[in-house]
Each structure stands twice: as C-alpha cells, then as structure tokens.
Amino acid sequence: MTTLTRQDLNFGQVVADILCEFLEVAIHLILYVREVYPSGIFQKRKKYNVPVQMSCHPELNQYIQDTLHCVKPLIEKNDAEKVVVVIMDKEHHPVERFVFEISQPPLLSISSDMLLSHVEQLLRAFILKISVCDAVLNNNPPGCSFTVLVHTRDAATRNMEKVQVIKDFPWIVADEQEVQMKEPRLIPLKSMTSDIVKMQLYVEERAQKT
Amino acid sequence: ASETKEEKTELSASSGSDKVILLPCRNPPSCERVQLWLEARKQYDILEKDK
C-alpha cells in the first residue's frame, strides 16, 4: 500500500476532477427529477453505468460547467465543506436544498487500481438515490429556479479568484437569510466513505412549499 | 443592509478563516427562456424533416 499526502501527484486535483464530474451529473439529475426545467431538454445518457438524464440546453449546460469550474479549486484544496443545490420558488425563497457534505482525509491511502472503480460504485449509489428522491419529497410550486452554493472559508476564496476572472463568472458572499430555511424537514439520502473522500447527501425541504 | 454589491464582491478583502457561503452572481437561464428554446428547436426539427 502506498500512502500519499495531498501534495503528492496532484492527488487533490484527481479528487476534484472526480467530484466535479459527479456533481455535474448530480445537478443535471436534480434539475430533471425536481422538474425545475421542462423534461424535453433532458436526454437519457449512461453515467456510472446507470441511466441518467442530462440537459441538452447549451446555456444551462455552460452555466453548470462554469459553476463547477469555479468550485473545483476549492475542492482541490479541501476547502469546500458543502456544495448545495438550492431550488427556489418564484419569490426566490429556498424550497429545497440538496446538501453535498464533503470531507477529504489528509492522508490518502491508495491500495490498488480498484480504487477508482470502488469510488465509481459508491457514486453510482448517490445517483440512484437522487433519481428516486421525488418519492420522498413533496411537489415543488411552479416557476422554480436554482442556484449552487459553496460553504468554504473566507481565506480559501482566493483559490477561486483566478478562475472567476477567466470564466467571467463572479461569486458573492450570500446572506444567511437568503439561503437558509426555517425548520426544514431533513431527508438523508446517502453517505459514503472511501479512501479519497467522505461525502453525505441530504435534502432540506421547506415544510410549506406553497 | 447598506452593504453594496461591490463590497460583497471583494472576496479577498478579509483574510480570516471565518466560514462563508458563496453563490454565483449570474443566474441560470429561466424556465421560460428554456421553454422558448425547446419550442424553437422542435419547430426547427420539423422544418428539417420536411426538407
């Protein structure tokens, strides 16, 4: 077994690549399952060896990609504590929050080539849970939109700045009341522990959506 | 409440390790905009088939 630190072999970059690829699929799927956009823009694809729905709307796809490009440097440095997909009603009040809580171990133990396929299996379970989460959630009101939040540290935001400028995709600090819900219903969906990342996904749902 | 957007945008102004929540300035395309695109694409597909 080889034990590497975060600084070795750009391992943080590899983890960030894996997580951002997963988050991209997850965001598309959440938007489809929660009917934020018309189902006609989604096409069936195969990711992690399971069918998923991915948008074919160029502007939306670019938006999701740009968002994750900015988030990636934070994940790479282990500075993204949570990535949250927030679904908001017409008045821009959150109705649902899909919270991806991420933590990475300081030492990375790489045991074999099986590592990536094992992580893929774990991520597949998340995708499957998201694809059936509508069964445990109440319907959203019509006219919803979404945004992506990142919980990080003040000092870590420097890691994003260069990407923000390149991508012309600036970020701002959110007001707590803009993004939080009062007494939400908590629905745990999935958690995983692997050698390279620990992650749990839960949904916070507003009690009264309409 | 009087904090301006410019002040908020200066993400590196403070150097502490306080937790912050960031969100993009830009919004994703609206559902209406996407719906219009979808209808236009359907019409385009019909025209292409008729050619």
mmCIF file of C-alpha atoms in Angstrom:
data_model
loop_
_atom_site.group_PDB
_atom_site.id
_atom_site.type_symbol
_atom_site.label_atom_id
_atom_site.label_comp_id
_atom_site.label_asym_id
_atom_site.label_seq_id
_atom_site.Cartn_x
_atom_site.Cartn_y
_atom_site.Cartn_z
ATOM 1 C CA MET A 1 0.000 0.000 0.000
ATOM 2 C CA THR A 2 1.276 3.453 -0.899
ATOM 3 C CA THR A 3 0.381 6.377 1.294
ATOM 4 C CA LEU A 4 0.414 9.764 -0.308
ATOM 5 C CA THR A 5 -0.094 13.204 1.115
ATOM 6 C CA ARG A 6 -2.396 15.718 -0.503
ATOM 7 C CA GLN A 7 0.600 17.439 -2.094
ATOM 8 C CA ASP A 8 1.790 14.326 -3.923
ATOM 9 C CA LEU A 9 0.963 13.614 -7.555
ATOM 10 C CA ASN A 10 -1.668 16.362 -7.686
ATOM 11 C CA PHE A 11 -3.932 13.955 -5.906
ATOM 12 C CA GLY A 12 -6.175 16.777 -4.771
ATOM 13 C CA GLN A 13 -6.694 17.561 -8.442
ATOM 14 C CA VAL A 14 -7.715 13.984 -9.180
ATOM 15 C CA VAL A 15 -10.224 14.030 -6.329
ATOM 16 C CA ALA A 16 -11.574 17.394 -7.520
ATOM 17 C CA ASP A 17 -11.944 16.040 -11.065
ATOM 18 C CA ILE A 18 -13.862 13.005 -9.816
ATOM 19 C CA LEU A 19 -16.121 15.037 -7.543
ATOM 20 C CA CYS A 20 -16.832 17.785 -10.084
ATOM 21 C CA GLU A 21 -17.710 15.224 -12.739
ATOM 22 C CA PHE A 22 -20.050 13.595 -10.238
ATOM 23 C CA LEU A 23 -21.564 16.924 -9.158
ATOM 24 C CA GLU A 24 -22.247 17.828 -12.792
ATOM 25 C CA VAL A 25 -24.234 14.622 -13.305
ATOM 26 C CA ALA A 26 -25.969 15.079 -9.951
ATOM 27 C CA ILE A 27 -27.019 18.681 -10.701
ATOM 28 C CA HIS A 28 -28.495 17.713 -14.095
ATOM 29 C CA LEU A 29 -30.363 14.868 -12.462
ATOM 30 C CA ILE A 30 -31.708 17.009 -9.604
ATOM 31 C CA LEU A 31 -32.996 19.596 -12.094
ATOM 32 C CA TYR A 32 -34.720 16.818 -14.029
ATOM 33 C CA VAL A 33 -36.194 14.932 -11.073
ATOM 34 C CA ARG A 34 -37.399 18.090 -9.330
ATOM 35 C CA GLU A 35 -38.841 19.451 -12.608
ATOM 36 C CA VAL A 36 -37.036 22.770 -12.479
ATOM 37 C CA TYR A 37 -36.868 22.735 -16.304
ATOM 38 C CA PRO A 38 -39.090 21.107 -18.953
ATOM 39 C CA SER A 39 -38.354 17.395 -19.336
ATOM 40 C CA GLY A 40 -37.954 17.909 -23.112
ATOM 41 C CA ILE A 41 -34.486 19.394 -22.683
ATOM 42 C CA PHE A 42 -33.173 16.251 -20.977
ATOM 43 C CA GLN A 43 -31.754 13.240 -22.756
ATOM 44 C CA LYS A 44 -31.022 9.824 -21.347
ATOM 45 C CA ARG A 45 -27.300 9.061 -21.005
ATOM 46 C CA LYS A 46 -25.298 6.459 -19.198
ATOM 47 C CA LYS A 47 -23.035 7.581 -16.345
ATOM 48 C CA TYR A 48 -21.523 5.371 -13.669
ATOM 49 C CA ASN A 49 -23.090 2.534 -15.603
ATOM 50 C CA VAL A 50 -26.623 3.693 -14.821
ATOM 51 C CA PRO A 51 -29.075 5.734 -16.924
ATOM 52 C CA VAL A 52 -29.236 9.416 -16.020
ATOM 53 C CA GLN A 53 -30.949 12.449 -17.511
ATOM 54 C CA MET A 54 -28.673 15.214 -18.795
ATOM 55 C CA SER A 55 -29.748 18.569 -20.187
ATOM 56 C CA CYS A 56 -29.023 19.396 -23.833
ATOM 57 C CA HIS A 57 -29.704 23.120 -23.369
ATOM 58 C CA PRO A 58 -26.376 24.818 -24.226
ATOM 59 C CA GLU A 59 -26.758 27.830 -21.932
ATOM 60 C CA LEU A 60 -27.801 25.747 -18.937
ATOM 61 C CA ASN A 61 -25.019 23.237 -19.543
ATOM 62 C CA GLN A 62 -22.463 26.044 -19.775
ATOM 63 C CA TYR A 63 -23.785 27.580 -16.561
ATOM 64 C CA ILE A 64 -23.380 24.308 -14.675
ATOM 65 C CA GLN A 65 -19.905 23.793 -16.116
ATOM 66 C CA ASP A 66 -18.795 27.331 -15.237
ATOM 67 C CA THR A 67 -20.135 26.937 -11.711
ATOM 68 C CA LEU A 68 -18.175 23.738 -11.172
ATOM 69 C CA HIS A 69 -15.031 25.194 -12.763
ATOM 70 C CA CYS A 70 -15.082 27.813 -10.015
ATOM 71 C CA VAL A 71 -15.818 25.277 -7.287
ATOM 72 C CA LYS A 72 -13.061 22.887 -8.392
ATOM 73 C CA PRO A 73 -10.081 24.830 -6.927
ATOM 74 C CA LEU A 74 -11.808 24.803 -3.534
ATOM 75 C CA ILE A 75 -12.389 21.053 -3.635
ATOM 76 C CA GLU A 76 -8.803 20.560 -4.816
ATOM 77 C CA LYS A 77 -7.520 22.291 -1.676
ATOM 78 C CA ASN A 78 -10.077 20.570 0.538
ATOM 79 C CA ASP A 79 -11.723 23.923 1.185
ATOM 80 C CA ALA A 80 -15.262 23.133 0.083
ATOM 81 C CA GLU A 81 -17.133 21.919 3.128
ATOM 82 C CA LYS A 82 -20.514 21.768 1.414
ATOM 83 C CA VAL A 83 -21.832 22.191 -2.105
ATOM 84 C CA VAL A 84 -25.541 22.921 -2.023
ATOM 85 C CA VAL A 85 -28.019 22.863 -4.897
ATOM 86 C CA VAL A 86 -30.834 25.188 -3.832
ATOM 87 C CA ILE A 87 -34.221 25.126 -5.527
ATOM 88 C CA MET A 88 -36.090 28.386 -5.067
ATOM 89 C CA ASP A 89 -39.674 29.425 -5.617
ATOM 90 C CA LYS A 90 -40.819 32.401 -7.731
ATOM 91 C CA GLU A 91 -40.067 34.756 -4.840
ATOM 92 C CA HIS A 92 -36.517 33.355 -4.673
ATOM 93 C CA HIS A 93 -37.100 31.714 -1.311
ATOM 94 C CA PRO A 94 -35.498 28.278 -0.937
ATOM 95 C CA VAL A 95 -37.916 25.335 -1.047
ATOM 96 C CA GLU A 96 -35.349 22.536 -1.208
ATOM 97 C CA ARG A 97 -31.648 22.263 -0.551
ATOM 98 C CA PHE A 98 -29.638 19.281 -1.774
ATOM 99 C CA VAL A 99 -26.603 19.361 0.502
ATOM 100 C CA PHE A 100 -23.419 17.541 -0.502
ATOM 101 C CA GLU A 101 -21.180 17.486 2.576
ATOM 102 C CA ILE A 102 -17.632 16.731 1.547
ATOM 103 C CA SER A 103 -14.553 15.907 3.579
ATOM 104 C CA GLN A 104 -11.236 14.542 2.454
ATOM 105 C CA PRO A 105 -8.680 12.744 4.610
ATOM 106 C CA PRO A 106 -5.279 14.472 4.997
ATOM 107 C CA LEU A 107 -3.528 11.217 4.097
ATOM 108 C CA LEU A 108 -4.609 9.359 1.022
ATOM 109 C CA SER A 109 -4.101 5.621 1.004
ATOM 110 C CA ILE A 110 -4.004 4.106 -2.416
ATOM 111 C CA SER A 111 -4.256 0.378 -2.202
ATOM 112 C CA SER A 112 -4.759 -0.686 -5.817
ATOM 113 C CA ASP A 113 -6.234 0.102 -9.209
ATOM 114 C CA MET A 114 -9.542 -0.997 -7.747
ATOM 115 C CA LEU A 115 -9.745 2.361 -6.017
ATOM 116 C CA LEU A 116 -11.427 4.283 -8.821
ATOM 117 C CA SER A 117 -13.905 1.568 -9.654
ATOM 118 C CA HIS A 118 -14.798 1.365 -5.962
ATOM 119 C CA VAL A 119 -15.402 5.132 -5.838
ATOM 120 C CA GLU A 120 -17.460 4.851 -9.014
ATOM 121 C CA GLN A 121 -19.643 2.227 -7.349
ATOM 122 C CA LEU A 122 -20.173 4.487 -4.349
ATOM 123 C CA LEU A 123 -21.048 7.469 -6.541
ATOM 124 C CA ARG A 124 -23.457 5.343 -8.537
ATOM 125 C CA ALA A 125 -25.443 4.747 -5.355
ATOM 126 C CA PHE A 126 -25.788 8.525 -4.905
ATOM 127 C CA ILE A 127 -27.074 8.881 -8.465
ATOM 128 C CA LEU A 128 -29.621 6.125 -7.910
ATOM 129 C CA LYS A 129 -30.825 7.772 -4.697
ATOM 130 C CA ILE A 130 -31.222 11.146 -6.423
ATOM 131 C CA SER A 131 -33.160 9.574 -9.286
ATOM 132 C CA VAL A 132 -35.812 8.269 -6.871
ATOM 133 C CA CYS A 133 -35.819 11.110 -4.332
ATOM 134 C CA ASP A 134 -39.083 12.538 -5.718
ATOM 135 C CA ALA A 135 -40.825 9.690 -3.892
ATOM 136 C CA VAL A 136 -39.887 11.183 -0.523
ATOM 137 C CA LEU A 137 -40.255 14.862 -1.414
ATOM 138 C CA ASN A 138 -43.349 16.990 -1.875
ATOM 139 C CA ASN A 139 -44.007 18.615 -5.234
ATOM 140 C CA ASN A 140 -42.423 21.983 -5.822
ATOM 141 C CA PRO A 141 -44.532 25.003 -6.800
ATOM 142 C CA PRO A 142 -44.400 26.026 -10.489
ATOM 143 C CA GLY A 143 -41.814 28.524 -11.687
ATOM 144 C CA CYS A 144 -38.891 27.356 -9.556
ATOM 145 C CA SER A 145 -35.265 28.240 -10.279
ATOM 146 C CA PHE A 146 -31.995 27.058 -8.791
ATOM 147 C CA THR A 147 -28.590 28.165 -7.627
ATOM 148 C CA VAL A 148 -25.464 26.480 -6.299
ATOM 149 C CA LEU A 149 -23.873 27.499 -3.011
ATOM 150 C CA VAL A 150 -20.450 26.659 -1.663
ATOM 151 C CA HIS A 151 -19.661 26.634 2.033
ATOM 152 C CA THR A 152 -15.997 27.488 2.418
ATOM 153 C CA ARG A 153 -13.605 29.589 4.482
ATOM 154 C CA ASP A 154 -13.032 33.262 3.908
ATOM 155 C CA ALA A 155 -9.325 32.758 3.241
ATOM 156 C CA ALA A 156 -9.985 29.988 0.719
ATOM 157 C CA THR A 157 -11.881 32.230 -1.663
ATOM 158 C CA ARG A 158 -8.568 33.338 -3.178
ATOM 159 C CA ASN A 159 -8.329 29.902 -4.777
ATOM 160 C CA MET A 160 -11.387 30.772 -6.831
ATOM 161 C CA GLU A 161 -10.488 34.251 -7.948
ATOM 162 C CA LYS A 162 -8.351 33.463 -10.982
ATOM 163 C CA VAL A 163 -10.963 31.071 -12.330
ATOM 164 C CA GLN A 164 -13.698 33.614 -11.685
ATOM 165 C CA VAL A 165 -11.863 36.177 -13.804
ATOM 166 C CA ILE A 166 -11.053 33.723 -16.604
ATOM 167 C CA LYS A 167 -14.582 32.429 -16.743
ATOM 168 C CA ASP A 168 -16.176 35.857 -16.209
ATOM 169 C CA PHE A 169 -18.239 34.150 -13.550
ATOM 170 C CA PRO A 170 -18.036 36.186 -10.332
ATOM 171 C CA TRP A 171 -19.277 34.961 -6.960
ATOM 172 C CA ILE A 172 -20.512 36.888 -3.945
ATOM 173 C CA VAL A 173 -20.952 36.133 -0.275
ATOM 174 C CA ALA A 174 -24.520 35.079 0.419
ATOM 175 C CA ASP A 175 -26.629 36.479 3.210
ATOM 176 C CA GLU A 176 -27.559 33.738 5.638
ATOM 177 C CA GLN A 177 -31.289 34.513 5.423
ATOM 178 C CA GLU A 178 -31.158 34.313 1.618
ATOM 179 C CA VAL A 179 -30.106 30.703 1.674
ATOM 180 C CA GLN A 180 -31.442 29.126 4.869
ATOM 181 C CA MET A 181 -34.902 27.734 5.587
ATOM 182 C CA LYS A 182 -36.802 27.865 8.860
ATOM 183 C CA GLU A 183 -37.242 24.450 10.471
ATOM 184 C CA PRO A 184 -36.724 22.397 7.325
ATOM 185 C CA ARG A 185 -37.584 18.707 7.060
ATOM 186 C CA LEU A 186 -34.342 16.748 6.808
ATOM 187 C CA ILE A 187 -34.171 13.753 4.474
ATOM 188 C CA PRO A 188 -30.885 11.823 4.451
ATOM 189 C CA LEU A 189 -30.284 10.297 1.029
ATOM 190 C CA LYS A 190 -26.847 8.688 1.004
ATOM 191 C CA SER A 191 -23.427 8.704 2.577
ATOM 192 C CA MET A 192 -20.134 7.193 1.502
ATOM 193 C CA THR A 193 -16.700 6.658 2.916
ATOM 194 C CA SER A 194 -13.788 5.882 0.644
ATOM 195 C CA ASP A 195 -10.013 6.244 0.812
ATOM 196 C CA ILE A 196 -10.094 9.556 -1.028
ATOM 197 C CA VAL A 197 -13.316 11.239 0.050
ATOM 198 C CA LYS A 198 -16.159 11.109 2.521
ATOM 199 C CA MET A 199 -19.450 12.511 1.363
ATOM 200 C CA GLN A 200 -23.005 12.627 2.537
ATOM 201 C CA LEU A 201 -26.054 13.893 0.750
ATOM 202 C CA TYR A 202 -29.228 15.051 2.422
ATOM 203 C CA VAL A 203 -32.166 17.183 1.399
ATOM 204 C CA GLU A 204 -33.615 20.001 3.455
ATOM 205 C CA GLU A 205 -37.203 20.579 2.466
ATOM 206 C CA ARG A 206 -39.361 23.558 3.425
ATOM 207 C CA ALA A 207 -42.414 22.475 5.402
ATOM 208 C CA GLN A 208 -44.854 24.648 3.445
ATOM 209 C CA LYS A 209 -43.906 24.927 -0.200
ATOM 210 C CA THR A 210 -46.948 26.793 -1.498
ATOM 211 C CA ALA B 1 -28.277 46.322 4.720
ATOM 212 C CA SER B 2 -26.348 49.212 3.228
ATOM 213 C CA GLU B 3 -23.581 46.912 2.003
ATOM 214 C CA THR B 4 -23.125 47.332 -1.729
ATOM 215 C CA LYS B 5 -22.641 44.549 -4.269
ATOM 216 C CA GLU B 6 -19.111 45.844 -4.934
ATOM 217 C CA GLU B 7 -18.231 45.441 -1.270
ATOM 218 C CA LYS B 8 -19.648 41.926 -1.245
ATOM 219 C CA THR B 9 -17.702 41.010 -4.367
ATOM 220 C CA GLU B 10 -14.358 41.713 -2.763
ATOM 221 C CA LEU B 11 -13.959 38.138 -1.623
ATOM 222 C CA SER B 12 -10.357 38.500 -0.554
ATOM 223 C CA ALA B 13 -10.756 41.679 1.443
ATOM 224 C CA SER B 14 -10.632 39.873 4.775
ATOM 225 C CA SER B 15 -8.087 37.185 5.449
ATOM 226 C CA GLY B 16 -9.692 35.284 8.323
ATOM 227 C CA SER B 17 -10.761 31.680 8.445
ATOM 228 C CA ASP B 18 -14.409 32.553 9.016
ATOM 229 C CA LYS B 19 -16.876 30.320 7.245
ATOM 230 C CA VAL B 20 -18.587 31.913 4.288
ATOM 231 C CA ILE B 21 -21.272 30.860 1.861
ATOM 232 C CA LEU B 22 -20.653 31.835 -1.751
ATOM 233 C CA LEU B 23 -23.089 31.982 -4.625
ATOM 234 C CA PRO B 24 -22.654 32.963 -8.279
ATOM 235 C CA CYS B 25 -23.611 36.494 -9.331
ATOM 236 C CA ARG B 26 -25.036 35.152 -12.564
ATOM 237 C CA ASN B 27 -28.342 33.316 -12.671
ATOM 238 C CA PRO B 28 -29.019 30.191 -14.702
ATOM 239 C CA PRO B 29 -31.409 30.528 -17.679
ATOM 240 C CA SER B 30 -35.018 30.874 -16.570
ATOM 241 C CA CYS B 31 -37.546 28.121 -17.123
ATOM 242 C CA GLU B 32 -39.435 30.370 -19.584
ATOM 243 C CA ARG B 33 -36.290 31.010 -21.621
ATOM 244 C CA VAL B 34 -35.538 27.296 -21.757
ATOM 245 C CA GLN B 35 -39.145 26.555 -22.752
ATOM 246 C CA LEU B 36 -38.882 29.029 -25.662
ATOM 247 C CA TRP B 37 -35.637 27.405 -26.796
ATOM 248 C CA LEU B 38 -37.281 23.984 -26.645
ATOM 249 C CA GLU B 39 -40.229 25.104 -28.780
ATOM 250 C CA ALA B 40 -37.911 26.745 -31.316
ATOM 251 C CA ARG B 41 -35.851 23.561 -31.518
ATOM 252 C CA LYS B 42 -38.959 21.448 -32.086
ATOM 253 C CA GLN B 43 -40.015 23.749 -34.948
ATOM 254 C CA TYR B 44 -36.509 23.581 -36.397
ATOM 255 C CA ASP B 45 -36.566 19.773 -36.235
ATOM 256 C CA ILE B 46 -39.938 19.728 -38.049
ATOM 257 C CA LEU B 47 -38.596 22.042 -40.770
ATOM 258 C CA GLU B 48 -35.500 19.889 -41.172
ATOM 259 C CA LYS B 49 -37.644 16.765 -41.568
ATOM 260 C CA ASP B 50 -39.784 18.464 -44.227
ATOM 261 C CA LYS B 51 -36.772 19.386 -46.339
#
